[in-house]
Amino acid sequence: MKVAVIDYGMGNLHSVLKSIEAVNEVGAEVLLTSDPDVVIRADKVVFPGQGAMPDCMRELNAHGLAEAVRESAATKPFFGICVGAQLLLEHSEEGDTPGLGLFRGEVKRFASGLTDAQGERLKVPHMGWNRVYQTRPHPLFAGVADGERFYFVHSYYFAPAEADLSLAESEYPERFSCIIGRDNVFATQFHTEKSHHAGLQLMKNFLAWDGTV
């Protein structure tokens, strides 16, 4: 089995690769690649992203990878991480950027002046550990407790247009979607590679997943 990790210059690639290698109990060949043909031929695809969405979209197009992402997300187990997940939606408020349009919905910025239940000001970006509440069953949640903590760094969040696209939510201070997916696609706003045991469990589940729900 070949797992392609897409390299378009905008992901936390070293940490992503290490996290996959740490749970690779199925003997997968893990390929870090910027070659669209390698991505298309792979059995599974991991699509990281880090930084501003306009920059990520520009680099993705510059590497000729946009169509390879679309084709992979339509045909095989596919895991998006952080901006790699945001890019799957239609549009982002960050730089008024068109996304890949695989899923209907927007990427929106957290409002300014947010406060928690005690009236303390919440900073943007949302940074640090936060609980993730599963809203729909999914094979990748095996061994992951509902309400488990994952590591976030983001100023923008998913706003999917269809409720059934949201697989899990977090709070800052209101609930927002932090995992989206459908069929063979699973995509997280948080960084699995920085989320210790829980993040590793998600990736372990992905390596064993056949893409069906």
PDB file of N, CA, C and O in Angstrom, residues 86-163:
ATOM      1  N   GLN A  86      -9.215  23.026   5.045  1.00  0.00           N
ATOM      2  CA  GLN A  86      -9.951  24.226   4.637  1.00  0.00           C
ATOM      3  C   GLN A  86     -10.025  24.360   3.117  1.00  0.00           C
ATOM      4  O   GLN A  86     -11.042  24.804   2.567  1.00  0.00           O
ATOM      5  N   LEU A  87      -8.970  23.951   2.438  1.00  0.00           N
ATOM      6  CA  LEU A  87      -8.930  24.073   0.980  1.00  0.00           C
ATOM      7  C   LEU A  87      -9.998  23.238   0.286  1.00  0.00           C
ATOM      8  O   LEU A  87     -10.327  23.487  -0.881  1.00  0.00           O
ATOM      9  N   LEU A  88     -10.581  22.272   0.982  1.00  0.00           N
ATOM     10  CA  LEU A  88     -11.582  21.415   0.361  1.00  0.00           C
ATOM     11  C   LEU A  88     -12.921  22.121   0.176  1.00  0.00           C
ATOM     12  O   LEU A  88     -13.749  21.684  -0.620  1.00  0.00           O
ATOM     13  N   LEU A  89     -13.131  23.229   0.890  1.00  0.00           N
ATOM     14  CA  LEU A  89     -14.382  23.969   0.799  1.00  0.00           C
ATOM     15  C   LEU A  89     -14.359  24.952  -0.381  1.00  0.00           C
ATOM     16  O   LEU A  89     -13.358  25.077  -1.084  1.00  0.00           O
ATOM     17  N   GLU A  90     -15.470  25.651  -0.564  1.00  0.00           N
ATOM     18  CA  GLU A  90     -15.621  26.477  -1.761  1.00  0.00           C
ATOM     19  C   GLU A  90     -14.879  27.810  -1.688  1.00  0.00           C
ATOM     20  O   GLU A  90     -14.395  28.306  -2.706  1.00  0.00           O
ATOM     21  N   HIS A  91     -14.794  28.373  -0.492  1.00  0.00           N
ATOM     22  CA  HIS A  91     -14.295  29.749  -0.396  1.00  0.00           C
ATOM     23  C   HIS A  91     -13.820  30.041   1.016  1.00  0.00           C
ATOM     24  O   HIS A  91     -14.349  29.482   1.993  1.00  0.00           O
ATOM     25  N   SER A  92     -12.811  30.898   1.144  1.00  0.00           N
ATOM     26  CA  SER A  92     -12.335  31.355   2.450  1.00  0.00           C
ATOM     27  C   SER A  92     -12.382  32.867   2.533  1.00  0.00           C
ATOM     28  O   SER A  92     -12.072  33.573   1.565  1.00  0.00           O
ATOM     29  N   GLU A  93     -12.775  33.370   3.709  1.00  0.00           N
ATOM     30  CA  GLU A  93     -12.704  34.807   3.962  1.00  0.00           C
ATOM     31  C   GLU A  93     -11.263  35.294   4.020  1.00  0.00           C
ATOM     32  O   GLU A  93     -11.016  36.487   3.843  1.00  0.00           O
ATOM     33  N   GLU A  94     -10.327  34.386   4.247  1.00  0.00           N
ATOM     34  CA  GLU A  94      -8.923  34.780   4.307  1.00  0.00           C
ATOM     35  C   GLU A  94      -8.437  35.127   2.902  1.00  0.00           C
ATOM     36  O   GLU A  94      -8.224  34.262   2.055  1.00  0.00           O
ATOM     37  N   GLY A  95      -8.290  36.404   2.645  1.00  0.00           N
ATOM     38  CA  GLY A  95      -7.852  36.852   1.326  1.00  0.00           C
ATOM     39  C   GLY A  95      -8.886  36.655   0.235  1.00  0.00           C
ATOM     40  O   GLY A  95      -8.543  36.704  -0.949  1.00  0.00           O
ATOM     41  N   ASP A  96     -10.164  36.437   0.625  1.00  0.00           N
ATOM     42  CA  ASP A  96     -11.233  36.221  -0.363  1.00  0.00           C
ATOM     43  C   ASP A  96     -10.798  35.170  -1.378  1.00  0.00           C
ATOM     44  O   ASP A  96     -10.787  35.394  -2.595  1.00  0.00           O
ATOM     45  N   THR A  97     -10.433  33.994  -0.856  1.00  0.00           N
ATOM     46  CA  THR A  97      -9.771  32.967  -1.651  1.00  0.00           C
ATOM     47  C   THR A  97     -10.716  31.846  -2.067  1.00  0.00           C
ATOM     48  O   THR A  97     -11.344  31.226  -1.204  1.00  0.00           O
ATOM     49  N   PRO A  98     -10.837  31.546  -3.355  1.00  0.00           N
ATOM     50  CA  PRO A  98     -11.595  30.369  -3.771  1.00  0.00           C
ATOM     51  C   PRO A  98     -10.874  29.098  -3.334  1.00  0.00           C
ATOM     52  O   PRO A  98      -9.641  29.013  -3.425  1.00  0.00           O
ATOM     53  N   GLY A  99     -11.649  28.120  -2.845  1.00  0.00           N
ATOM     54  CA  GLY A  99     -11.070  26.830  -2.505  1.00  0.00           C
ATOM     55  C   GLY A  99     -11.238  25.842  -3.643  1.00  0.00           C
ATOM     56  O   GLY A  99     -11.581  26.210  -4.774  1.00  0.00           O
ATOM     57  N   LEU A 100     -11.021  24.571  -3.328  1.00  0.00           N
ATOM     58  CA  LEU A 100     -11.111  23.529  -4.341  1.00  0.00           C
ATOM     59  C   LEU A 100     -12.557  23.119  -4.641  1.00  0.00           C
ATOM     60  O   LEU A 100     -12.823  22.487  -5.655  1.00  0.00           O
ATOM     61  N   GLY A 101     -13.464  23.457  -3.741  1.00  0.00           N
ATOM     62  CA  GLY A 101     -14.874  23.242  -3.997  1.00  0.00           C
ATOM     63  C   GLY A 101     -15.338  21.800  -3.939  1.00  0.00           C
ATOM     64  O   GLY A 101     -16.365  21.463  -4.525  1.00  0.00           O
ATOM     65  N   LEU A 102     -14.624  20.939  -3.215  1.00  0.00           N
ATOM     66  CA  LEU A 102     -15.079  19.565  -3.075  1.00  0.00           C
ATOM     67  C   LEU A 102     -16.317  19.480  -2.195  1.00  0.00           C
ATOM     68  O   LEU A 102     -17.160  18.609  -2.381  1.00  0.00           O
ATOM     69  N   PHE A 103     -16.388  20.371  -1.193  1.00  0.00           N
ATOM     70  CA  PHE A 103     -17.532  20.426  -0.298  1.00  0.00           C
ATOM     71  C   PHE A 103     -18.117  21.829  -0.327  1.00  0.00           C
ATOM     72  O   PHE A 103     -17.387  22.826  -0.430  1.00  0.00           O
ATOM     73  N   ARG A 104     -19.444  21.925  -0.203  1.00  0.00           N
ATOM     74  CA  ARG A 104     -20.096  23.219  -0.144  1.00  0.00           C
ATOM     75  C   ARG A 104     -19.862  23.852   1.229  1.00  0.00           C
ATOM     76  O   ARG A 104     -19.985  23.193   2.255  1.00  0.00           O
ATOM     77  N   GLY A 105     -19.494  25.143   1.211  1.00  0.00           N
ATOM     78  CA  GLY A 105     -19.316  25.840   2.471  1.00  0.00           C
ATOM     79  C   GLY A 105     -18.186  26.851   2.432  1.00  0.00           C
ATOM     80  O   GLY A 105     -17.479  26.985   1.421  1.00  0.00           O
ATOM     81  N   GLU A 106     -18.045  27.572   3.543  1.00  0.00           N
ATOM     82  CA  GLU A 106     -17.098  28.672   3.667  1.00  0.00           C
ATOM     83  C   GLU A 106     -16.074  28.372   4.758  1.00  0.00           C
ATOM     84  O   GLU A 106     -16.288  27.520   5.621  1.00  0.00           O
ATOM     85  N   VAL A 107     -14.979  29.100   4.706  1.00  0.00           N
ATOM     86  CA  VAL A 107     -14.021  29.163   5.806  1.00  0.00           C
ATOM     87  C   VAL A 107     -14.095  30.583   6.345  1.00  0.00           C
ATOM     88  O   VAL A 107     -13.834  31.548   5.617  1.00  0.00           O
ATOM     89  N   LYS A 108     -14.501  30.716   7.618  1.00  0.00           N
ATOM     90  CA  LYS A 108     -14.762  32.034   8.199  1.00  0.00           C
ATOM     91  C   LYS A 108     -13.780  32.359   9.318  1.00  0.00           C
ATOM     92  O   LYS A 108     -13.273  31.474   9.990  1.00  0.00           O
ATOM     93  N   ARG A 109     -13.575  33.660   9.537  1.00  0.00           N
ATOM     94  CA  ARG A 109     -12.676  34.101  10.607  1.00  0.00           C
ATOM     95  C   ARG A 109     -13.424  34.211  11.921  1.00  0.00           C
ATOM     96  O   ARG A 109     -14.582  34.640  11.959  1.00  0.00           O
ATOM     97  N   PHE A 110     -12.765  33.808  13.002  1.00  0.00           N
ATOM     98  CA  PHE A 110     -13.342  34.053  14.312  1.00  0.00           C
ATOM     99  C   PHE A 110     -13.555  35.552  14.498  1.00  0.00           C
ATOM    100  O   PHE A 110     -12.709  36.371  14.117  1.00  0.00           O
ATOM    101  N   ALA A 111     -14.677  35.905  15.110  1.00  0.00           N
ATOM    102  CA  ALA A 111     -14.973  37.320  15.350  1.00  0.00           C
ATOM    103  C   ALA A 111     -14.000  37.914  16.362  1.00  0.00           C
ATOM    104  O   ALA A 111     -13.440  37.200  17.203  1.00  0.00           O
ATOM    105  N   SER A 112     -13.793  39.211  16.291  1.00  0.00           N
ATOM    106  CA  SER A 112     -12.984  39.891  17.297  1.00  0.00           C
ATOM    107  C   SER A 112     -13.821  40.097  18.558  1.00  0.00           C
ATOM    108  O   SER A 112     -15.056  40.107  18.512  1.00  0.00           O
ATOM    109  N   GLY A 113     -13.162  40.248  19.689  1.00  0.00           N
ATOM    110  CA  GLY A 113     -13.862  40.530  20.939  1.00  0.00           C
ATOM    111  C   GLY A 113     -14.545  39.331  21.569  1.00  0.00           C
ATOM    112  O   GLY A 113     -15.456  39.497  22.387  1.00  0.00           O
ATOM    113  N   LEU A 114     -14.131  38.121  21.218  1.00  0.00           N
ATOM    114  CA  LEU A 114     -14.720  36.928  21.822  1.00  0.00           C
ATOM    115  C   LEU A 114     -14.341  36.830  23.298  1.00  0.00           C
ATOM    116  O   LEU A 114     -13.226  37.169  23.684  1.00  0.00           O
ATOM    117  N   THR A 115     -15.276  36.345  24.116  1.00  0.00           N
ATOM    118  CA  THR A 115     -15.003  36.130  25.543  1.00  0.00           C
ATOM    119  C   THR A 115     -15.514  34.758  25.954  1.00  0.00           C
ATOM    120  O   THR A 115     -16.460  34.211  25.358  1.00  0.00           O
ATOM    121  N   ASP A 116     -14.900  34.200  26.997  1.00  0.00           N
ATOM    122  CA  ASP A 116     -15.343  32.907  27.499  1.00  0.00           C
ATOM    123  C   ASP A 116     -16.464  33.089  28.510  1.00  0.00           C
ATOM    124  O   ASP A 116     -16.951  34.213  28.731  1.00  0.00           O
ATOM    125  N   ALA A 117     -16.887  31.997  29.157  1.00  0.00           N
ATOM    126  CA  ALA A 117     -18.028  32.039  30.079  1.00  0.00           C
ATOM    127  C   ALA A 117     -17.755  32.923  31.287  1.00  0.00           C
ATOM    128  O   ALA A 117     -18.698  33.419  31.927  1.00  0.00           O
ATOM    129  N   GLN A 118     -16.490  33.122  31.615  1.00  0.00           N
ATOM    130  CA  GLN A 118     -16.121  33.980  32.748  1.00  0.00           C
ATOM    131  C   GLN A 118     -15.872  35.425  32.331  1.00  0.00           C
ATOM    132  O   GLN A 118     -15.490  36.261  33.152  1.00  0.00           O
ATOM    133  N   GLY A 119     -16.090  35.725  31.058  1.00  0.00           N
ATOM    134  CA  GLY A 119     -15.894  37.073  30.565  1.00  0.00           C
ATOM    135  C   GLY A 119     -14.466  37.399  30.168  1.00  0.00           C
ATOM    136  O   GLY A 119     -14.161  38.545  29.822  1.00  0.00           O
ATOM    137  N   GLU A 120     -13.576  36.399  30.204  1.00  0.00           N
ATOM    138  CA  GLU A 120     -12.186  36.619  29.817  1.00  0.00           C
ATOM    139  C   GLU A 120     -12.066  36.662  28.293  1.00  0.00           C
ATOM    140  O   GLU A 120     -12.694  35.872  27.590  1.00  0.00           O
ATOM    141  N   ARG A 121     -11.263  37.571  27.828  1.00  0.00           N
ATOM    142  CA  ARG A 121     -11.099  37.737  26.379  1.00  0.00           C
ATOM    143  C   ARG A 121     -10.402  36.529  25.768  1.00  0.00           C
ATOM    144  O   ARG A 121      -9.424  36.020  26.316  1.00  0.00           O
ATOM    145  N   LEU A 122     -10.907  36.061  24.649  1.00  0.00           N
ATOM    146  CA  LEU A 122     -10.297  34.956  23.922  1.00  0.00           C
ATOM    147  C   LEU A 122      -9.466  35.502  22.761  1.00  0.00           C
ATOM    148  O   LEU A 122      -9.934  36.351  22.003  1.00  0.00           O
ATOM    149  N   LYS A 123      -8.261  35.016  22.646  1.00  0.00           N
ATOM    150  CA  LYS A 123      -7.372  35.498  21.606  1.00  0.00           C
ATOM    151  C   LYS A 123      -7.653  34.804  20.272  1.00  0.00           C
ATOM    152  O   LYS A 123      -8.105  33.672  20.226  1.00  0.00           O
ATOM    153  N   VAL A 124      -7.395  35.509  19.208  1.00  0.00           N
ATOM    154  CA  VAL A 124      -7.388  34.949  17.868  1.00  0.00           C
ATOM    155  C   VAL A 124      -5.985  35.175  17.312  1.00  0.00           C
ATOM    156  O   VAL A 124      -5.515  36.314  17.302  1.00  0.00           O
ATOM    157  N   PRO A 125      -5.265  34.125  16.912  1.00  0.00           N
ATOM    158  CA  PRO A 125      -5.756  32.786  16.631  1.00  0.00           C
ATOM    159  C   PRO A 125      -6.104  31.963  17.876  1.00  0.00           C
ATOM    160  O   PRO A 125      -5.582  32.200  18.954  1.00  0.00           O
ATOM    161  N   HIS A 126      -7.008  31.040  17.667  1.00  0.00           N
ATOM    162  CA  HIS A 126      -7.318  29.993  18.640  1.00  0.00           C
ATOM    163  C   HIS A 126      -6.119  29.042  18.643  1.00  0.00           C
ATOM    164  O   HIS A 126      -5.835  28.393  17.655  1.00  0.00           O
ATOM    165  N   MET A 127      -5.410  28.996  19.773  1.00  0.00           N
ATOM    166  CA  MET A 127      -4.162  28.236  19.818  1.00  0.00           C
ATOM    167  C   MET A 127      -4.100  27.423  21.099  1.00  0.00           C
ATOM    168  O   MET A 127      -4.283  27.961  22.192  1.00  0.00           O
ATOM    169  N   GLY A 128      -3.859  26.124  20.955  1.00  0.00           N
ATOM    170  CA  GLY A 128      -3.693  25.267  22.111  1.00  0.00           C
ATOM    171  C   GLY A 128      -4.628  24.069  22.069  1.00  0.00           C
ATOM    172  O   GLY A 128      -5.259  23.775  21.061  1.00  0.00           O
ATOM    173  N   TRP A 129      -4.721  23.400  23.200  1.00  0.00           N
ATOM    174  CA  TRP A 129      -5.513  22.175  23.305  1.00  0.00           C
ATOM    175  C   TRP A 129      -6.978  22.505  23.541  1.00  0.00           C
ATOM    176  O   TRP A 129      -7.308  23.379  24.338  1.00  0.00           O
ATOM    177  N   ASN A 130      -7.844  21.781  22.839  1.00  0.00           N
ATOM    178  CA  ASN A 130      -9.277  21.976  23.019  1.00  0.00           C
ATOM    179  C   ASN A 130      -9.991  20.648  22.777  1.00  0.00           C
ATOM    180  O   ASN A 130      -9.492  19.777  22.066  1.00  0.00           O
ATOM    181  N   ARG A 131     -11.160  20.529  23.385  1.00  0.00           N
ATOM    182  CA  ARG A 131     -11.908  19.277  23.277  1.00  0.00           C
ATOM    183  C   ARG A 131     -12.634  19.192  21.940  1.00  0.00           C
ATOM    184  O   ARG A 131     -13.100  20.199  21.404  1.00  0.00           O
ATOM    185  N   VAL A 132     -12.740  17.966  21.448  1.00  0.00           N
ATOM    186  CA  VAL A 132     -13.416  17.689  20.188  1.00  0.00           C
ATOM    187  C   VAL A 132     -14.572  16.733  20.469  1.00  0.00           C
ATOM    188  O   VAL A 132     -14.372  15.642  21.012  1.00  0.00           O
ATOM    189  N   TYR A 133     -15.775  17.179  20.101  1.00  0.00           N
ATOM    190  CA  TYR A 133     -16.995  16.418  20.371  1.00  0.00           C
ATOM    191  C   TYR A 133     -17.512  15.811  19.069  1.00  0.00           C
ATOM    192  O   TYR A 133     -17.857  16.528  18.136  1.00  0.00           O
ATOM    193  N   GLN A 134     -17.573  14.500  19.033  1.00  0.00           N
ATOM    194  CA  GLN A 134     -18.003  13.783  17.839  1.00  0.00           C
ATOM    195  C   GLN A 134     -19.509  13.958  17.643  1.00  0.00           C
ATOM    196  O   GLN A 134     -20.291  13.758  18.564  1.00  0.00           O
ATOM    197  N   THR A 135     -19.896  14.342  16.446  1.00  0.00           N
ATOM    198  CA  THR A 135     -21.311  14.561  16.149  1.00  0.00           C
ATOM    199  C   THR A 135     -21.920  13.451  15.295  1.00  0.00           C
ATOM    200  O   THR A 135     -23.143  13.343  15.218  1.00  0.00           O
ATOM    201  N   ARG A 136     -21.073  12.651  14.670  1.00  0.00           N
ATOM    202  CA  ARG A 136     -21.539  11.533  13.853  1.00  0.00           C
ATOM    203  C   ARG A 136     -20.557  10.380  14.038  1.00  0.00           C
ATOM    204  O   ARG A 136     -19.350  10.606  14.182  1.00  0.00           O
ATOM    205  N   PRO A 137     -21.019   9.143  14.002  1.00  0.00           N
ATOM    206  CA  PRO A 137     -20.094   8.005  14.086  1.00  0.00           C
ATOM    207  C   PRO A 137     -19.181   7.970  12.860  1.00  0.00           C
ATOM    208  O   PRO A 137     -19.575   8.372  11.765  1.00  0.00           O
ATOM    209  N   HIS A 138     -17.958   7.481  13.068  1.00  0.00           N
ATOM    210  CA  HIS A 138     -17.033   7.349  11.947  1.00  0.00           C
ATOM    211  C   HIS A 138     -15.979   6.308  12.303  1.00  0.00           C
ATOM    212  O   HIS A 138     -15.537   6.241  13.455  1.00  0.00           O
ATOM    213  N   PRO A 139     -15.542   5.489  11.338  1.00  0.00           N
ATOM    214  CA  PRO A 139     -14.516   4.483  11.624  1.00  0.00           C
ATOM    215  C   PRO A 139     -13.225   5.071  12.196  1.00  0.00           C
ATOM    216  O   PRO A 139     -12.541   4.405  12.980  1.00  0.00           O
ATOM    217  N   LEU A 140     -12.884   6.310  11.837  1.00  0.00           N
ATOM    218  CA  LEU A 140     -11.633   6.882  12.324  1.00  0.00           C
ATOM    219  C   LEU A 140     -11.704   7.292  13.792  1.00  0.00           C
ATOM    220  O   LEU A 140     -10.678   7.626  14.396  1.00  0.00           O
ATOM    221  N   PHE A 141     -12.897   7.250  14.393  1.00  0.00           N
ATOM    222  CA  PHE A 141     -13.023   7.561  15.814  1.00  0.00           C
ATOM    223  C   PHE A 141     -12.772   6.346  16.710  1.00  0.00           C
ATOM    224  O   PHE A 141     -12.849   6.463  17.932  1.00  0.00           O
ATOM    225  N   ALA A 142     -12.479   5.204  16.131  1.00  0.00           N
ATOM    226  CA  ALA A 142     -12.213   4.009  16.933  1.00  0.00           C
ATOM    227  C   ALA A 142     -11.051   4.269  17.893  1.00  0.00           C
ATOM    228  O   ALA A 142      -9.972   4.702  17.477  1.00  0.00           O
ATOM    229  N   GLY A 143     -11.274   4.049  19.173  1.00  0.00           N
ATOM    230  CA  GLY A 143     -10.230   4.265  20.169  1.00  0.00           C
ATOM    231  C   GLY A 143     -10.002   5.706  20.549  1.00  0.00           C
ATOM    232  O   GLY A 143      -9.064   6.019  21.305  1.00  0.00           O
ATOM    233  N   VAL A 144     -10.832   6.620  20.046  1.00  0.00           N
ATOM    234  CA  VAL A 144     -10.727   8.053  20.363  1.00  0.00           C
ATOM    235  C   VAL A 144     -11.964   8.446  21.171  1.00  0.00           C
ATOM    236  O   VAL A 144     -13.087   8.379  20.659  1.00  0.00           O
ATOM    237  N   ALA A 145     -11.764   8.857  22.403  1.00  0.00           N
ATOM    238  CA  ALA A 145     -12.894   9.199  23.273  1.00  0.00           C
ATOM    239  C   ALA A 145     -13.596  10.459  22.792  1.00  0.00           C
ATOM    240  O   ALA A 145     -12.952  11.395  22.293  1.00  0.00           O
ATOM    241  N   ASP A 146     -14.921  10.483  22.925  1.00  0.00           N
ATOM    242  CA  ASP A 146     -15.659  11.714  22.662  1.00  0.00           C
ATOM    243  C   ASP A 146     -15.229  12.759  23.687  1.00  0.00           C
ATOM    244  O   ASP A 146     -15.123  12.471  24.880  1.00  0.00           O
ATOM    245  N   GLY A 147     -14.937  13.966  23.222  1.00  0.00           N
ATOM    246  CA  GLY A 147     -14.441  15.007  24.114  1.00  0.00           C
ATOM    247  C   GLY A 147     -12.934  14.979  24.303  1.00  0.00           C
ATOM    248  O   GLY A 147     -12.397  15.723  25.131  1.00  0.00           O
ATOM    249  N   GLU A 148     -12.230  14.150  23.532  1.00  0.00           N
ATOM    250  CA  GLU A 148     -10.767  14.096  23.586  1.00  0.00           C
ATOM    251  C   GLU A 148     -10.181  15.452  23.189  1.00  0.00           C
ATOM    252  O   GLU A 148     -10.776  16.222  22.434  1.00  0.00           O
ATOM    253  N   ARG A 149      -8.989  15.744  23.712  1.00  0.00           N
ATOM    254  CA  ARG A 149      -8.319  17.012  23.398  1.00  0.00           C
ATOM    255  C   ARG A 149      -7.379  16.850  22.199  1.00  0.00           C
ATOM    256  O   ARG A 149      -6.646  15.869  22.102  1.00  0.00           O
ATOM    257  N   PHE A 150      -7.411  17.870  21.322  1.00  0.00           N
ATOM    258  CA  PHE A 150      -6.509  17.946  20.176  1.00  0.00           C
ATOM    259  C   PHE A 150      -5.901  19.345  20.122  1.00  0.00           C
ATOM    260  O   PHE A 150      -6.405  20.278  20.745  1.00  0.00           O
ATOM    261  N   TYR A 151      -4.835  19.482  19.344  1.00  0.00           N
ATOM    262  CA  TYR A 151      -4.088  20.746  19.319  1.00  0.00           C
ATOM    263  C   TYR A 151      -4.465  21.592  18.099  1.00  0.00           C
ATOM    264  O   TYR A 151      -4.340  21.150  16.955  1.00  0.00           O
ATOM    265  N   PHE A 152      -4.889  22.826  18.375  1.00  0.00           N
ATOM    266  CA  PHE A 152      -5.352  23.763  17.347  1.00  0.00           C
ATOM    267  C   PHE A 152      -4.404  24.956  17.220  1.00  0.00           C
ATOM    268  O   PHE A 152      -3.877  25.453  18.216  1.00  0.00           O
ATOM    269  N   VAL A 153      -4.249  25.442  15.999  1.00  0.00           N
ATOM    270  CA  VAL A 153      -3.644  26.755  15.731  1.00  0.00           C
ATOM    271  C   VAL A 153      -4.352  27.308  14.499  1.00  0.00           C
ATOM    272  O   VAL A 153      -4.038  26.925  13.365  1.00  0.00           O
ATOM    273  N   HIS A 154      -5.330  28.220  14.695  1.00  0.00           N
ATOM    274  CA  HIS A 154      -6.052  28.744  13.534  1.00  0.00           C
ATOM    275  C   HIS A 154      -6.853  29.990  13.901  1.00  0.00           C
ATOM    276  O   HIS A 154      -7.311  30.144  15.032  1.00  0.00           O
ATOM    277  N   SER A 155      -7.019  30.845  12.916  1.00  0.00           N
ATOM    278  CA  SER A 155      -7.862  32.033  13.032  1.00  0.00           C
ATOM    279  C   SER A 155      -9.154  31.885  12.246  1.00  0.00           C
ATOM    280  O   SER A 155     -10.081  32.684  12.411  1.00  0.00           O
ATOM    281  N   TYR A 156      -9.207  30.875  11.381  1.00  0.00           N
ATOM    282  CA  TYR A 156     -10.356  30.633  10.509  1.00  0.00           C
ATOM    283  C   TYR A 156     -10.889  29.229  10.764  1.00  0.00           C
ATOM    284  O   TYR A 156     -10.127  28.322  11.127  1.00  0.00           O
ATOM    285  N   TYR A 157     -12.182  29.039  10.548  1.00  0.00           N
ATOM    286  CA  TYR A 157     -12.808  27.755  10.869  1.00  0.00           C
ATOM    287  C   TYR A 157     -13.791  27.352   9.769  1.00  0.00           C
ATOM    288  O   TYR A 157     -14.268  28.180   8.998  1.00  0.00           O
ATOM    289  N   PHE A 158     -14.095  26.046   9.726  1.00  0.00           N
ATOM    290  CA  PHE A 158     -15.054  25.532   8.746  1.00  0.00           C
ATOM    291  C   PHE A 158     -16.462  26.044   9.033  1.00  0.00           C
ATOM    292  O   PHE A 158     -16.906  26.056  10.177  1.00  0.00           O
ATOM    293  N   ALA A 159     -17.199  26.369   7.987  1.00  0.00           N
ATOM    294  CA  ALA A 159     -18.640  26.607   8.075  1.00  0.00           C
ATOM    295  C   ALA A 159     -19.288  25.851   6.921  1.00  0.00           C
ATOM    296  O   ALA A 159     -19.681  26.437   5.912  1.00  0.00           O
ATOM    297  N   PRO A 160     -19.390  24.512   7.033  1.00  0.00           N
ATOM    298  CA  PRO A 160     -19.952  23.726   5.936  1.00  0.00           C
ATOM    299  C   PRO A 160     -21.412  24.070   5.687  1.00  0.00           C
ATOM    300  O   PRO A 160     -22.164  24.365   6.623  1.00  0.00           O
ATOM    301  N   ALA A 161     -21.806  24.053   4.427  1.00  0.00           N
ATOM    302  CA  ALA A 161     -23.179  24.421   4.065  1.00  0.00           C
ATOM    303  C   ALA A 161     -24.173  23.309   4.354  1.00  0.00           C
ATOM    304  O   ALA A 161     -25.369  23.565   4.450  1.00  0.00           O
ATOM    305  N   GLU A 162     -23.677  22.090   4.480  1.00  0.00           N
ATOM    306  CA  GLU A 162     -24.542  20.941   4.737  1.00  0.00           C
ATOM    307  C   GLU A 162     -24.187  20.346   6.092  1.00  0.00           C
ATOM    308  O   GLU A 162     -23.029  20.018   6.351  1.00  0.00           O
ATOM    309  N   ALA A 163     -25.183  20.184   6.955  1.00  0.00           N
ATOM    310  CA  ALA A 163     -24.947  19.747   8.327  1.00  0.00           C
ATOM    311  C   ALA A 163     -24.261  18.392   8.386  1.00  0.00           C
ATOM    312  O   ALA A 163     -23.430  18.153   9.279  1.00  0.00           O
TER     313      ALA A 163
END
